[in-house]
């Protein structure tokens, strides 16, 4: 059991702890309620018996002095007995209806008689003892067999135990289910974080290795004719910078970080950064601007947002392809030629890549980060296929 628990991840351990805690709480509540129900039922039964016995007791008291023979005519319920002790004559009369009515007259020694008064349970009987003094002194004991009540209480006790176990098991199942649902987002975030760190670690190895290799070659050349090596280092440093920027864009925004961003100017600056890639694929691009668009946002967010969209438009474009960027007062669209998007519904999911072969570089986080950035600012983003172009549209309002 300990080995099994130790193999679980932290979220599952927390889930089990929450489940056991809720089971403990529900068990205490169920025990208190069950115990209360049992005590109330038991008390009610004994109160009913006591009321009947007291009623019968006070019914016979006038007959003790007026006409003692009337006592013999007392109608006792089945399972009831009545004993009257007369101190003056040391005679006692017992009437039983335990297995049919029977009468018994006998002597007793009043010095040996326990004349304690009150109610008590002796064996299978609930009885009331009463000392009465009028013209004579009497000690009266009246009782009723409670085997049937004990049997009913036993059945109730067993029913309560079984019901309590069922309720506790059900509460355990519900607690496990509900805790799982409550912790699922945390577990998902934990898994996403681990996946992100794993992919970042994997994606950083290649550029770092390239940089190390080129530095080694530069040293071997004694830093002569190293222009191509520097370009390789610069290219891979830019890639590392893009990874860091994507991770930084995942942070929440604060009011002091907001500034006025000229979107068309920002897009032009980003396109310049991709000038080498654009030339390699011989892609042409155009910016159709209706008017300058100024947004209040965090600079890094906007840079990451449009860098990812433009990088995506280049990465999945074809040779001699085209990129069309349209900017209006409340909408920005970036379209590119290339293979149509396979699954528009999944395109914004984390780690989803259209290139399932894995030959295209990147974390598979770019478009999901773009969507998160848009959500932060209350914008909407969608993907469409229009006129054989893959188009990403950001609606600002």
JSON list of C-alpha atoms in Angstrom, two decimals, residues 162-392:
[
{"chain": "A", "resi": 162, "resn": "UNK", "atom": "CA", "xyz": [-25.84, -1.05, 6.85]},
{"chain": "A", "resi": 163, "resn": "UNK", "atom": "CA", "xyz": [-27.28, 2.28, 5.73]},
{"chain": "A", "resi": 164, "resn": "UNK", "atom": "CA", "xyz": [-24.34, 4.16, 7.25]},
{"chain": "A", "resi": 165, "resn": "UNK", "atom": "CA", "xyz": [-21.84, 1.91, 5.46]},
{"chain": "A", "resi": 166, "resn": "UNK", "atom": "CA", "xyz": [-23.72, 2.45, 2.18]},
{"chain": "A", "resi": 167, "resn": "UNK", "atom": "CA", "xyz": [-23.78, 6.23, 2.70]},
{"chain": "A", "resi": 168, "resn": "UNK", "atom": "CA", "xyz": [-20.07, 6.31, 3.60]},
{"chain": "A", "resi": 169, "resn": "UNK", "atom": "CA", "xyz": [-19.16, 4.23, 0.53]},
{"chain": "A", "resi": 170, "resn": "UNK", "atom": "CA", "xyz": [-21.31, 6.47, -1.66]},
{"chain": "A", "resi": 171, "resn": "UNK", "atom": "CA", "xyz": [-19.78, 9.59, -0.13]},
{"chain": "A", "resi": 172, "resn": "UNK", "atom": "CA", "xyz": [-16.33, 8.10, -0.74]},
{"chain": "A", "resi": 173, "resn": "UNK", "atom": "CA", "xyz": [-17.17, 7.49, -4.39]},
{"chain": "A", "resi": 174, "resn": "UNK", "atom": "CA", "xyz": [-18.61, 10.99, -4.78]},
{"chain": "A", "resi": 175, "resn": "UNK", "atom": "CA", "xyz": [-15.65, 12.53, -2.95]},
{"chain": "A", "resi": 176, "resn": "UNK", "atom": "CA", "xyz": [-13.20, 10.69, -5.20]},
{"chain": "A", "resi": 177, "resn": "UNK", "atom": "CA", "xyz": [-15.16, 11.71, -8.31]},
{"chain": "A", "resi": 178, "resn": "UNK", "atom": "CA", "xyz": [-15.63, 15.37, -7.29]},
{"chain": "A", "resi": 179, "resn": "UNK", "atom": "CA", "xyz": [-12.01, 15.76, -6.11]},
{"chain": "A", "resi": 180, "resn": "UNK", "atom": "CA", "xyz": [-10.90, 14.33, -9.44]},
{"chain": "A", "resi": 181, "resn": "UNK", "atom": "CA", "xyz": [-12.94, 16.93, -11.32]},
{"chain": "A", "resi": 182, "resn": "UNK", "atom": "CA", "xyz": [-11.71, 19.75, -9.09]},
{"chain": "A", "resi": 183, "resn": "UNK", "atom": "CA", "xyz": [-8.07, 18.71, -9.44]},
{"chain": "A", "resi": 184, "resn": "UNK", "atom": "CA", "xyz": [-8.26, 17.86, -13.15]},
{"chain": "A", "resi": 185, "resn": "UNK", "atom": "CA", "xyz": [-7.42, 21.43, -14.29]},
{"chain": "A", "resi": 186, "resn": "UNK", "atom": "CA", "xyz": [-4.45, 21.48, -11.90]},
{"chain": "A", "resi": 187, "resn": "UNK", "atom": "CA", "xyz": [-3.30, 18.07, -13.13]},
{"chain": "A", "resi": 188, "resn": "UNK", "atom": "CA", "xyz": [-3.75, 19.21, -16.71]},
{"chain": "A", "resi": 189, "resn": "UNK", "atom": "CA", "xyz": [-1.74, 22.37, -16.05]},
{"chain": "A", "resi": 190, "resn": "UNK", "atom": "CA", "xyz": [0.95, 20.30, -14.34]},
{"chain": "A", "resi": 191, "resn": "UNK", "atom": "CA", "xyz": [1.11, 17.91, -17.30]},
{"chain": "A", "resi": 192, "resn": "UNK", "atom": "CA", "xyz": [1.14, 20.84, -19.73]},
{"chain": "A", "resi": 193, "resn": "UNK", "atom": "CA", "xyz": [3.95, 22.48, -17.77]},
{"chain": "A", "resi": 194, "resn": "UNK", "atom": "CA", "xyz": [5.96, 19.25, -17.78]},
{"chain": "A", "resi": 195, "resn": "UNK", "atom": "CA", "xyz": [5.30, 18.82, -21.50]},
{"chain": "A", "resi": 196, "resn": "UNK", "atom": "CA", "xyz": [6.24, 22.45, -22.15]},
{"chain": "A", "resi": 197, "resn": "UNK", "atom": "CA", "xyz": [9.48, 22.14, -20.19]},
{"chain": "A", "resi": 198, "resn": "UNK", "atom": "CA", "xyz": [10.26, 18.85, -21.95]},
{"chain": "A", "resi": 199, "resn": "UNK", "atom": "CA", "xyz": [9.66, 20.36, -25.41]},
{"chain": "A", "resi": 200, "resn": "UNK", "atom": "CA", "xyz": [11.54, 23.55, -24.54]},
{"chain": "A", "resi": 201, "resn": "UNK", "atom": "CA", "xyz": [14.45, 21.47, -23.28]},
{"chain": "A", "resi": 202, "resn": "UNK", "atom": "CA", "xyz": [14.37, 19.38, -26.44]},
{"chain": "A", "resi": 203, "resn": "UNK", "atom": "CA", "xyz": [14.06, 22.40, -28.76]},
{"chain": "A", "resi": 204, "resn": "UNK", "atom": "CA", "xyz": [16.87, 24.29, -27.01]},
{"chain": "A", "resi": 205, "resn": "UNK", "atom": "CA", "xyz": [19.33, 21.43, -27.43]},
{"chain": "A", "resi": 206, "resn": "UNK", "atom": "CA", "xyz": [19.54, 21.82, -31.21]},
{"chain": "A", "resi": 207, "resn": "UNK", "atom": "CA", "xyz": [20.31, 25.59, -31.37]},
{"chain": "A", "resi": 208, "resn": "UNK", "atom": "CA", "xyz": [22.69, 25.35, -28.42]},
{"chain": "A", "resi": 209, "resn": "UNK", "atom": "CA", "xyz": [24.49, 22.46, -30.13]},
{"chain": "A", "resi": 210, "resn": "UNK", "atom": "CA", "xyz": [24.70, 24.45, -33.38]},
{"chain": "A", "resi": 211, "resn": "UNK", "atom": "CA", "xyz": [26.07, 27.48, -31.54]},
{"chain": "A", "resi": 212, "resn": "UNK", "atom": "CA", "xyz": [28.68, 25.35, -29.73]},
{"chain": "A", "resi": 213, "resn": "UNK", "atom": "CA", "xyz": [29.70, 23.69, -32.98]},
{"chain": "A", "resi": 214, "resn": "UNK", "atom": "CA", "xyz": [30.11, 27.01, -34.79]},
{"chain": "A", "resi": 215, "resn": "UNK", "atom": "CA", "xyz": [32.08, 28.49, -31.90]},
{"chain": "A", "resi": 216, "resn": "UNK", "atom": "CA", "xyz": [34.40, 25.48, -32.01]},
{"chain": "A", "resi": 217, "resn": "UNK", "atom": "CA", "xyz": [34.85, 25.91, -35.79]},
{"chain": "A", "resi": 218, "resn": "UNK", "atom": "CA", "xyz": [35.52, 29.64, -35.34]},
{"chain": "A", "resi": 219, "resn": "UNK", "atom": "CA", "xyz": [38.25, 28.86, -32.84]},
{"chain": "A", "resi": 220, "resn": "UNK", "atom": "CA", "xyz": [39.77, 26.32, -35.21]},
{"chain": "A", "resi": 221, "resn": "UNK", "atom": "CA", "xyz": [39.77, 28.95, -37.98]},
{"chain": "A", "resi": 222, "resn": "UNK", "atom": "CA", "xyz": [41.34, 31.41, -35.57]},
{"chain": "A", "resi": 223, "resn": "UNK", "atom": "CA", "xyz": [38.24, 33.60, -36.12]},
{"chain": "A", "resi": 224, "resn": "UNK", "atom": "CA", "xyz": [38.95, 34.13, -39.83]},
{"chain": "A", "resi": 225, "resn": "UNK", "atom": "CA", "xyz": [36.30, 33.75, -42.59]},
{"chain": "A", "resi": 226, "resn": "UNK", "atom": "CA", "xyz": [33.63, 33.25, -39.95]},
{"chain": "A", "resi": 227, "resn": "UNK", "atom": "CA", "xyz": [30.77, 35.21, -41.55]},
{"chain": "A", "resi": 228, "resn": "UNK", "atom": "CA", "xyz": [28.74, 32.07, -42.24]},
{"chain": "A", "resi": 229, "resn": "UNK", "atom": "CA", "xyz": [29.38, 30.78, -38.70]},
{"chain": "A", "resi": 230, "resn": "UNK", "atom": "CA", "xyz": [28.18, 34.09, -37.22]},
{"chain": "A", "resi": 231, "resn": "UNK", "atom": "CA", "xyz": [25.02, 33.91, -39.33]},
{"chain": "A", "resi": 232, "resn": "UNK", "atom": "CA", "xyz": [24.34, 30.41, -38.00]},
{"chain": "A", "resi": 233, "resn": "UNK", "atom": "CA", "xyz": [24.91, 31.58, -34.42]},
{"chain": "A", "resi": 234, "resn": "UNK", "atom": "CA", "xyz": [22.71, 34.64, -34.95]},
{"chain": "A", "resi": 235, "resn": "UNK", "atom": "CA", "xyz": [19.95, 32.53, -36.50]},
{"chain": "A", "resi": 236, "resn": "UNK", "atom": "CA", "xyz": [19.94, 30.07, -33.60]},
{"chain": "A", "resi": 237, "resn": "UNK", "atom": "CA", "xyz": [20.11, 32.85, -31.00]},
{"chain": "A", "resi": 238, "resn": "UNK", "atom": "CA", "xyz": [17.02, 34.39, -32.62]},
{"chain": "A", "resi": 239, "resn": "UNK", "atom": "CA", "xyz": [15.31, 31.01, -32.34]},
{"chain": "A", "resi": 240, "resn": "UNK", "atom": "CA", "xyz": [16.23, 30.77, -28.63]},
{"chain": "A", "resi": 241, "resn": "UNK", "atom": "CA", "xyz": [14.97, 34.32, -28.16]},
{"chain": "A", "resi": 242, "resn": "UNK", "atom": "CA", "xyz": [11.63, 33.40, -29.76]},
{"chain": "A", "resi": 243, "resn": "UNK", "atom": "CA", "xyz": [11.26, 30.47, -27.33]},
{"chain": "A", "resi": 244, "resn": "UNK", "atom": "CA", "xyz": [11.96, 32.74, -24.34]},
{"chain": "A", "resi": 245, "resn": "UNK", "atom": "CA", "xyz": [9.52, 35.35, -25.68]},
{"chain": "A", "resi": 246, "resn": "UNK", "atom": "CA", "xyz": [6.78, 32.72, -26.05]},
{"chain": "A", "resi": 247, "resn": "UNK", "atom": "CA", "xyz": [7.29, 31.58, -22.46]},
{"chain": "A", "resi": 248, "resn": "UNK", "atom": "CA", "xyz": [7.31, 35.19, -21.22]},
{"chain": "A", "resi": 249, "resn": "UNK", "atom": "CA", "xyz": [4.03, 35.87, -23.05]},
{"chain": "A", "resi": 250, "resn": "UNK", "atom": "CA", "xyz": [2.32, 33.23, -20.91]},
{"chain": "A", "resi": 251, "resn": "UNK", "atom": "CA", "xyz": [2.50, 35.57, -17.88]},
{"chain": "A", "resi": 252, "resn": "UNK", "atom": "CA", "xyz": [-0.53, 37.65, -16.89]},
{"chain": "A", "resi": 253, "resn": "UNK", "atom": "CA", "xyz": [-0.57, 41.36, -17.77]},
{"chain": "A", "resi": 254, "resn": "UNK", "atom": "CA", "xyz": [-0.43, 44.24, -15.30]},
{"chain": "A", "resi": 255, "resn": "UNK", "atom": "CA", "xyz": [-1.69, 47.80, -15.88]},
{"chain": "A", "resi": 256, "resn": "UNK", "atom": "CA", "xyz": [1.78, 49.39, -15.63]},
{"chain": "A", "resi": 257, "resn": "UNK", "atom": "CA", "xyz": [3.03, 47.23, -18.53]},
{"chain": "A", "resi": 258, "resn": "UNK", "atom": "CA", "xyz": [0.46, 48.56, -21.03]},
{"chain": "A", "resi": 259, "resn": "UNK", "atom": "CA", "xyz": [1.46, 51.00, -23.73]},
{"chain": "A", "resi": 260, "resn": "UNK", "atom": "CA", "xyz": [0.20, 52.30, -27.08]},
{"chain": "A", "resi": 261, "resn": "UNK", "atom": "CA", "xyz": [1.24, 49.91, -29.86]},
{"chain": "A", "resi": 262, "resn": "UNK", "atom": "CA", "xyz": [1.05, 50.89, -33.54]},
{"chain": "A", "resi": 263, "resn": "UNK", "atom": "CA", "xyz": [0.07, 47.52, -35.04]},
{"chain": "A", "resi": 264, "resn": "UNK", "atom": "CA", "xyz": [1.02, 48.18, -38.74]},
{"chain": "A", "resi": 265, "resn": "UNK", "atom": "CA", "xyz": [4.45, 49.52, -37.69]},
{"chain": "A", "resi": 266, "resn": "UNK", "atom": "CA", "xyz": [4.97, 46.50, -35.41]},
{"chain": "A", "resi": 267, "resn": "UNK", "atom": "CA", "xyz": [4.07, 44.09, -38.22]},
{"chain": "A", "resi": 268, "resn": "UNK", "atom": "CA", "xyz": [6.52, 45.81, -40.59]},
{"chain": "A", "resi": 269, "resn": "UNK", "atom": "CA", "xyz": [9.30, 45.50, -38.00]},
{"chain": "A", "resi": 270, "resn": "UNK", "atom": "CA", "xyz": [8.52, 41.80, -37.53]},
{"chain": "A", "resi": 271, "resn": "UNK", "atom": "CA", "xyz": [8.56, 41.19, -41.28]},
{"chain": "A", "resi": 272, "resn": "UNK", "atom": "CA", "xyz": [12.06, 42.70, -41.40]},
{"chain": "A", "resi": 273, "resn": "UNK", "atom": "CA", "xyz": [13.20, 40.16, -38.81]},
{"chain": "A", "resi": 274, "resn": "UNK", "atom": "CA", "xyz": [12.01, 37.38, -41.11]},
{"chain": "A", "resi": 275, "resn": "UNK", "atom": "CA", "xyz": [13.58, 38.92, -44.21]},
{"chain": "A", "resi": 276, "resn": "UNK", "atom": "CA", "xyz": [16.09, 36.07, -44.62]},
{"chain": "A", "resi": 277, "resn": "UNK", "atom": "CA", "xyz": [13.43, 33.35, -44.37]},
{"chain": "A", "resi": 278, "resn": "UNK", "atom": "CA", "xyz": [11.15, 35.24, -46.75]},
{"chain": "A", "resi": 279, "resn": "UNK", "atom": "CA", "xyz": [13.97, 35.47, -49.32]},
{"chain": "A", "resi": 280, "resn": "UNK", "atom": "CA", "xyz": [14.83, 31.78, -48.92]},
{"chain": "A", "resi": 281, "resn": "UNK", "atom": "CA", "xyz": [11.28, 30.80, -49.92]},
{"chain": "A", "resi": 282, "resn": "UNK", "atom": "CA", "xyz": [10.96, 33.71, -52.38]},
{"chain": "A", "resi": 283, "resn": "UNK", "atom": "CA", "xyz": [7.70, 34.74, -50.71]},
{"chain": "A", "resi": 284, "resn": "UNK", "atom": "CA", "xyz": [6.04, 38.04, -51.59]},
{"chain": "A", "resi": 285, "resn": "UNK", "atom": "CA", "xyz": [3.97, 39.94, -49.06]},
{"chain": "A", "resi": 286, "resn": "UNK", "atom": "CA", "xyz": [1.75, 42.97, -48.92]},
{"chain": "A", "resi": 287, "resn": "UNK", "atom": "CA", "xyz": [0.21, 45.00, -46.10]},
{"chain": "A", "resi": 288, "resn": "UNK", "atom": "CA", "xyz": [-3.23, 46.46, -46.86]},
{"chain": "A", "resi": 289, "resn": "UNK", "atom": "CA", "xyz": [-3.78, 49.18, -44.27]},
{"chain": "A", "resi": 290, "resn": "UNK", "atom": "CA", "xyz": [-7.05, 51.10, -44.09]},
{"chain": "A", "resi": 291, "resn": "UNK", "atom": "CA", "xyz": [-5.75, 53.26, -41.23]},
{"chain": "A", "resi": 292, "resn": "UNK", "atom": "CA", "xyz": [-3.22, 53.18, -38.40]},
{"chain": "A", "resi": 293, "resn": "UNK", "atom": "CA", "xyz": [-4.37, 50.87, -35.66]},
{"chain": "A", "resi": 294, "resn": "UNK", "atom": "CA", "xyz": [-3.27, 51.72, -32.12]},
{"chain": "A", "resi": 295, "resn": "UNK", "atom": "CA", "xyz": [-3.92, 49.21, -29.32]},
{"chain": "A", "resi": 296, "resn": "UNK", "atom": "CA", "xyz": [-3.28, 49.49, -25.58]},
{"chain": "A", "resi": 297, "resn": "UNK", "atom": "CA", "xyz": [-1.26, 46.38, -24.77]},
{"chain": "A", "resi": 298, "resn": "UNK", "atom": "CA", "xyz": [1.97, 44.92, -23.45]},
{"chain": "A", "resi": 299, "resn": "UNK", "atom": "CA", "xyz": [4.77, 45.22, -26.01]},
{"chain": "A", "resi": 300, "resn": "UNK", "atom": "CA", "xyz": [6.04, 41.64, -25.56]},
{"chain": "A", "resi": 301, "resn": "UNK", "atom": "CA", "xyz": [2.51, 40.26, -25.99]},
{"chain": "A", "resi": 302, "resn": "UNK", "atom": "CA", "xyz": [1.94, 42.02, -29.29]},
{"chain": "A", "resi": 303, "resn": "UNK", "atom": "CA", "xyz": [5.41, 41.13, -30.51]},
{"chain": "A", "resi": 304, "resn": "UNK", "atom": "CA", "xyz": [4.90, 37.43, -29.68]},
{"chain": "A", "resi": 305, "resn": "UNK", "atom": "CA", "xyz": [1.35, 37.41, -31.08]},
{"chain": "A", "resi": 306, "resn": "UNK", "atom": "CA", "xyz": [2.20, 38.76, -34.53]},
{"chain": "A", "resi": 307, "resn": "UNK", "atom": "CA", "xyz": [5.63, 37.09, -34.65]},
{"chain": "A", "resi": 308, "resn": "UNK", "atom": "CA", "xyz": [3.96, 33.69, -34.21]},
{"chain": "A", "resi": 309, "resn": "UNK", "atom": "CA", "xyz": [1.30, 34.43, -36.82]},
{"chain": "A", "resi": 310, "resn": "UNK", "atom": "CA", "xyz": [3.82, 35.69, -39.39]},
{"chain": "A", "resi": 311, "resn": "UNK", "atom": "CA", "xyz": [6.28, 32.88, -38.60]},
{"chain": "A", "resi": 312, "resn": "UNK", "atom": "CA", "xyz": [3.40, 30.43, -39.09]},
{"chain": "A", "resi": 313, "resn": "UNK", "atom": "CA", "xyz": [2.51, 32.08, -42.43]},
{"chain": "A", "resi": 314, "resn": "UNK", "atom": "CA", "xyz": [6.11, 31.67, -43.62]},
{"chain": "A", "resi": 315, "resn": "UNK", "atom": "CA", "xyz": [6.74, 28.22, -42.16]},
{"chain": "A", "resi": 316, "resn": "UNK", "atom": "CA", "xyz": [3.69, 26.59, -43.79]},
{"chain": "A", "resi": 317, "resn": "UNK", "atom": "CA", "xyz": [3.90, 28.55, -47.01]},
{"chain": "A", "resi": 318, "resn": "UNK", "atom": "CA", "xyz": [5.11, 27.27, -50.37]},
{"chain": "A", "resi": 319, "resn": "UNK", "atom": "CA", "xyz": [8.04, 28.44, -52.46]},
{"chain": "A", "resi": 320, "resn": "UNK", "atom": "CA", "xyz": [7.11, 31.57, -54.43]},
{"chain": "A", "resi": 321, "resn": "UNK", "atom": "CA", "xyz": [4.10, 31.86, -52.14]},
{"chain": "A", "resi": 322, "resn": "UNK", "atom": "CA", "xyz": [2.28, 34.91, -50.90]},
{"chain": "A", "resi": 323, "resn": "UNK", "atom": "CA", "xyz": [1.38, 36.56, -47.59]},
{"chain": "A", "resi": 324, "resn": "UNK", "atom": "CA", "xyz": [-1.43, 39.13, -47.38]},
{"chain": "A", "resi": 325, "resn": "UNK", "atom": "CA", "xyz": [-1.87, 41.20, -44.21]},
{"chain": "A", "resi": 326, "resn": "UNK", "atom": "CA", "xyz": [-4.96, 43.39, -43.78]},
{"chain": "A", "resi": 327, "resn": "UNK", "atom": "CA", "xyz": [-5.34, 45.95, -40.99]},
{"chain": "A", "resi": 328, "resn": "UNK", "atom": "CA", "xyz": [-8.58, 47.84, -40.31]},
{"chain": "A", "resi": 329, "resn": "UNK", "atom": "CA", "xyz": [-10.02, 49.69, -37.36]},
{"chain": "A", "resi": 330, "resn": "UNK", "atom": "CA", "xyz": [-11.37, 46.57, -35.63]},
{"chain": "A", "resi": 331, "resn": "UNK", "atom": "CA", "xyz": [-9.84, 43.61, -37.46]},
{"chain": "A", "resi": 332, "resn": "UNK", "atom": "CA", "xyz": [-6.44, 42.16, -38.43]},
{"chain": "A", "resi": 333, "resn": "UNK", "atom": "CA", "xyz": [-6.07, 39.25, -40.84]},
{"chain": "A", "resi": 334, "resn": "UNK", "atom": "CA", "xyz": [-2.95, 37.37, -41.96]},
{"chain": "A", "resi": 335, "resn": "UNK", "atom": "CA", "xyz": [-3.35, 35.05, -44.98]},
{"chain": "A", "resi": 336, "resn": "UNK", "atom": "CA", "xyz": [-0.86, 32.77, -46.68]},
{"chain": "A", "resi": 337, "resn": "UNK", "atom": "CA", "xyz": [-0.71, 30.33, -49.56]},
{"chain": "A", "resi": 338, "resn": "UNK", "atom": "CA", "xyz": [0.15, 26.73, -48.85]},
{"chain": "A", "resi": 339, "resn": "UNK", "atom": "CA", "xyz": [-1.57, 23.47, -47.96]},
{"chain": "A", "resi": 340, "resn": "UNK", "atom": "CA", "xyz": [-5.04, 24.03, -46.48]},
{"chain": "A", "resi": 341, "resn": "UNK", "atom": "CA", "xyz": [-5.27, 23.67, -42.71]},
{"chain": "A", "resi": 342, "resn": "UNK", "atom": "CA", "xyz": [-6.18, 20.05, -41.93]},
{"chain": "A", "resi": 343, "resn": "UNK", "atom": "CA", "xyz": [-8.06, 20.58, -38.68]},
{"chain": "A", "resi": 344, "resn": "UNK", "atom": "CA", "xyz": [-9.23, 24.12, -37.95]},
{"chain": "A", "resi": 345, "resn": "UNK", "atom": "CA", "xyz": [-10.79, 23.00, -34.64]},
{"chain": "A", "resi": 346, "resn": "UNK", "atom": "CA", "xyz": [-7.43, 21.76, -33.29]},
{"chain": "A", "resi": 347, "resn": "UNK", "atom": "CA", "xyz": [-5.19, 24.43, -34.76]},
{"chain": "A", "resi": 348, "resn": "UNK", "atom": "CA", "xyz": [-5.16, 26.50, -31.52]},
{"chain": "A", "resi": 349, "resn": "UNK", "atom": "CA", "xyz": [-4.59, 23.54, -29.16]},
{"chain": "A", "resi": 350, "resn": "UNK", "atom": "CA", "xyz": [-1.35, 23.27, -27.20]},
{"chain": "A", "resi": 351, "resn": "UNK", "atom": "CA", "xyz": [1.34, 21.11, -28.81]},
{"chain": "A", "resi": 352, "resn": "UNK", "atom": "CA", "xyz": [-0.76, 20.53, -31.96]},
{"chain": "A", "resi": 353, "resn": "UNK", "atom": "CA", "xyz": [1.26, 20.57, -35.15]},
{"chain": "A", "resi": 354, "resn": "UNK", "atom": "CA", "xyz": [-0.02, 20.31, -38.71]},
{"chain": "A", "resi": 355, "resn": "UNK", "atom": "CA", "xyz": [3.35, 18.77, -39.61]},
{"chain": "A", "resi": 356, "resn": "UNK", "atom": "CA", "xyz": [2.99, 15.39, -37.89]},
{"chain": "A", "resi": 357, "resn": "UNK", "atom": "CA", "xyz": [6.41, 14.29, -39.19]},
{"chain": "A", "resi": 358, "resn": "UNK", "atom": "CA", "xyz": [8.03, 16.76, -36.76]},
{"chain": "A", "resi": 359, "resn": "UNK", "atom": "CA", "xyz": [10.36, 18.20, -39.42]},
{"chain": "A", "resi": 360, "resn": "UNK", "atom": "CA", "xyz": [9.02, 21.72, -38.83]},
{"chain": "A", "resi": 361, "resn": "UNK", "atom": "CA", "xyz": [10.78, 23.45, -35.95]},
{"chain": "A", "resi": 362, "resn": "UNK", "atom": "CA", "xyz": [8.80, 24.88, -33.07]},
{"chain": "A", "resi": 363, "resn": "UNK", "atom": "CA", "xyz": [7.12, 24.00, -29.78]},
{"chain": "A", "resi": 364, "resn": "UNK", "atom": "CA", "xyz": [3.62, 23.52, -31.14]},
{"chain": "A", "resi": 365, "resn": "UNK", "atom": "CA", "xyz": [2.66, 26.29, -28.71]},
{"chain": "A", "resi": 366, "resn": "UNK", "atom": "CA", "xyz": [2.68, 29.30, -31.03]},
{"chain": "A", "resi": 367, "resn": "UNK", "atom": "CA", "xyz": [-0.99, 29.48, -32.02]},
{"chain": "A", "resi": 368, "resn": "UNK", "atom": "CA", "xyz": [-2.21, 28.46, -28.54]},
{"chain": "A", "resi": 369, "resn": "UNK", "atom": "CA", "xyz": [-0.13, 31.33, -27.12]},
{"chain": "A", "resi": 370, "resn": "UNK", "atom": "CA", "xyz": [-1.64, 33.68, -29.71]},
{"chain": "A", "resi": 371, "resn": "UNK", "atom": "CA", "xyz": [-5.12, 32.57, -28.63]},
{"chain": "A", "resi": 372, "resn": "UNK", "atom": "CA", "xyz": [-4.24, 33.12, -24.95]},
{"chain": "A", "resi": 373, "resn": "UNK", "atom": "CA", "xyz": [-2.91, 36.59, -25.70]},
{"chain": "A", "resi": 374, "resn": "UNK", "atom": "CA", "xyz": [-6.09, 37.48, -27.59]},
{"chain": "A", "resi": 375, "resn": "UNK", "atom": "CA", "xyz": [-8.17, 36.17, -24.70]},
{"chain": "A", "resi": 376, "resn": "UNK", "atom": "CA", "xyz": [-6.22, 38.34, -22.24]},
{"chain": "A", "resi": 377, "resn": "UNK", "atom": "CA", "xyz": [-7.23, 41.46, -24.16]},
{"chain": "A", "resi": 378, "resn": "UNK", "atom": "CA", "xyz": [-10.79, 40.36, -24.86]},
{"chain": "A", "resi": 379, "resn": "UNK", "atom": "CA", "xyz": [-10.14, 39.76, -28.58]},
{"chain": "A", "resi": 380, "resn": "UNK", "atom": "CA", "xyz": [-11.35, 36.86, -30.69]},
{"chain": "A", "resi": 381, "resn": "UNK", "atom": "CA", "xyz": [-9.22, 34.85, -33.10]},
{"chain": "A", "resi": 382, "resn": "UNK", "atom": "CA", "xyz": [-10.32, 32.32, -35.67]},
{"chain": "A", "resi": 383, "resn": "UNK", "atom": "CA", "xyz": [-8.87, 30.41, -38.62]},
{"chain": "A", "resi": 384, "resn": "UNK", "atom": "CA", "xyz": [-10.52, 30.15, -42.03]},
{"chain": "A", "resi": 385, "resn": "UNK", "atom": "CA", "xyz": [-9.74, 28.91, -45.50]},
{"chain": "A", "resi": 386, "resn": "UNK", "atom": "CA", "xyz": [-10.61, 31.71, -47.95]},
{"chain": "A", "resi": 387, "resn": "UNK", "atom": "CA", "xyz": [-9.83, 31.75, -51.69]},
{"chain": "A", "resi": 388, "resn": "UNK", "atom": "CA", "xyz": [-7.26, 28.92, -51.27]},
{"chain": "A", "resi": 389, "resn": "UNK", "atom": "CA", "xyz": [-5.56, 30.94, -48.52]},
{"chain": "A", "resi": 390, "resn": "UNK", "atom": "CA", "xyz": [-5.12, 29.98, -44.86]},
{"chain": "A", "resi": 391, "resn": "UNK", "atom": "CA", "xyz": [-6.34, 33.03, -42.99]},
{"chain": "A", "resi": 392, "resn": "UNK", "atom": "CA", "xyz": [-6.07, 33.95, -39.30]}
]
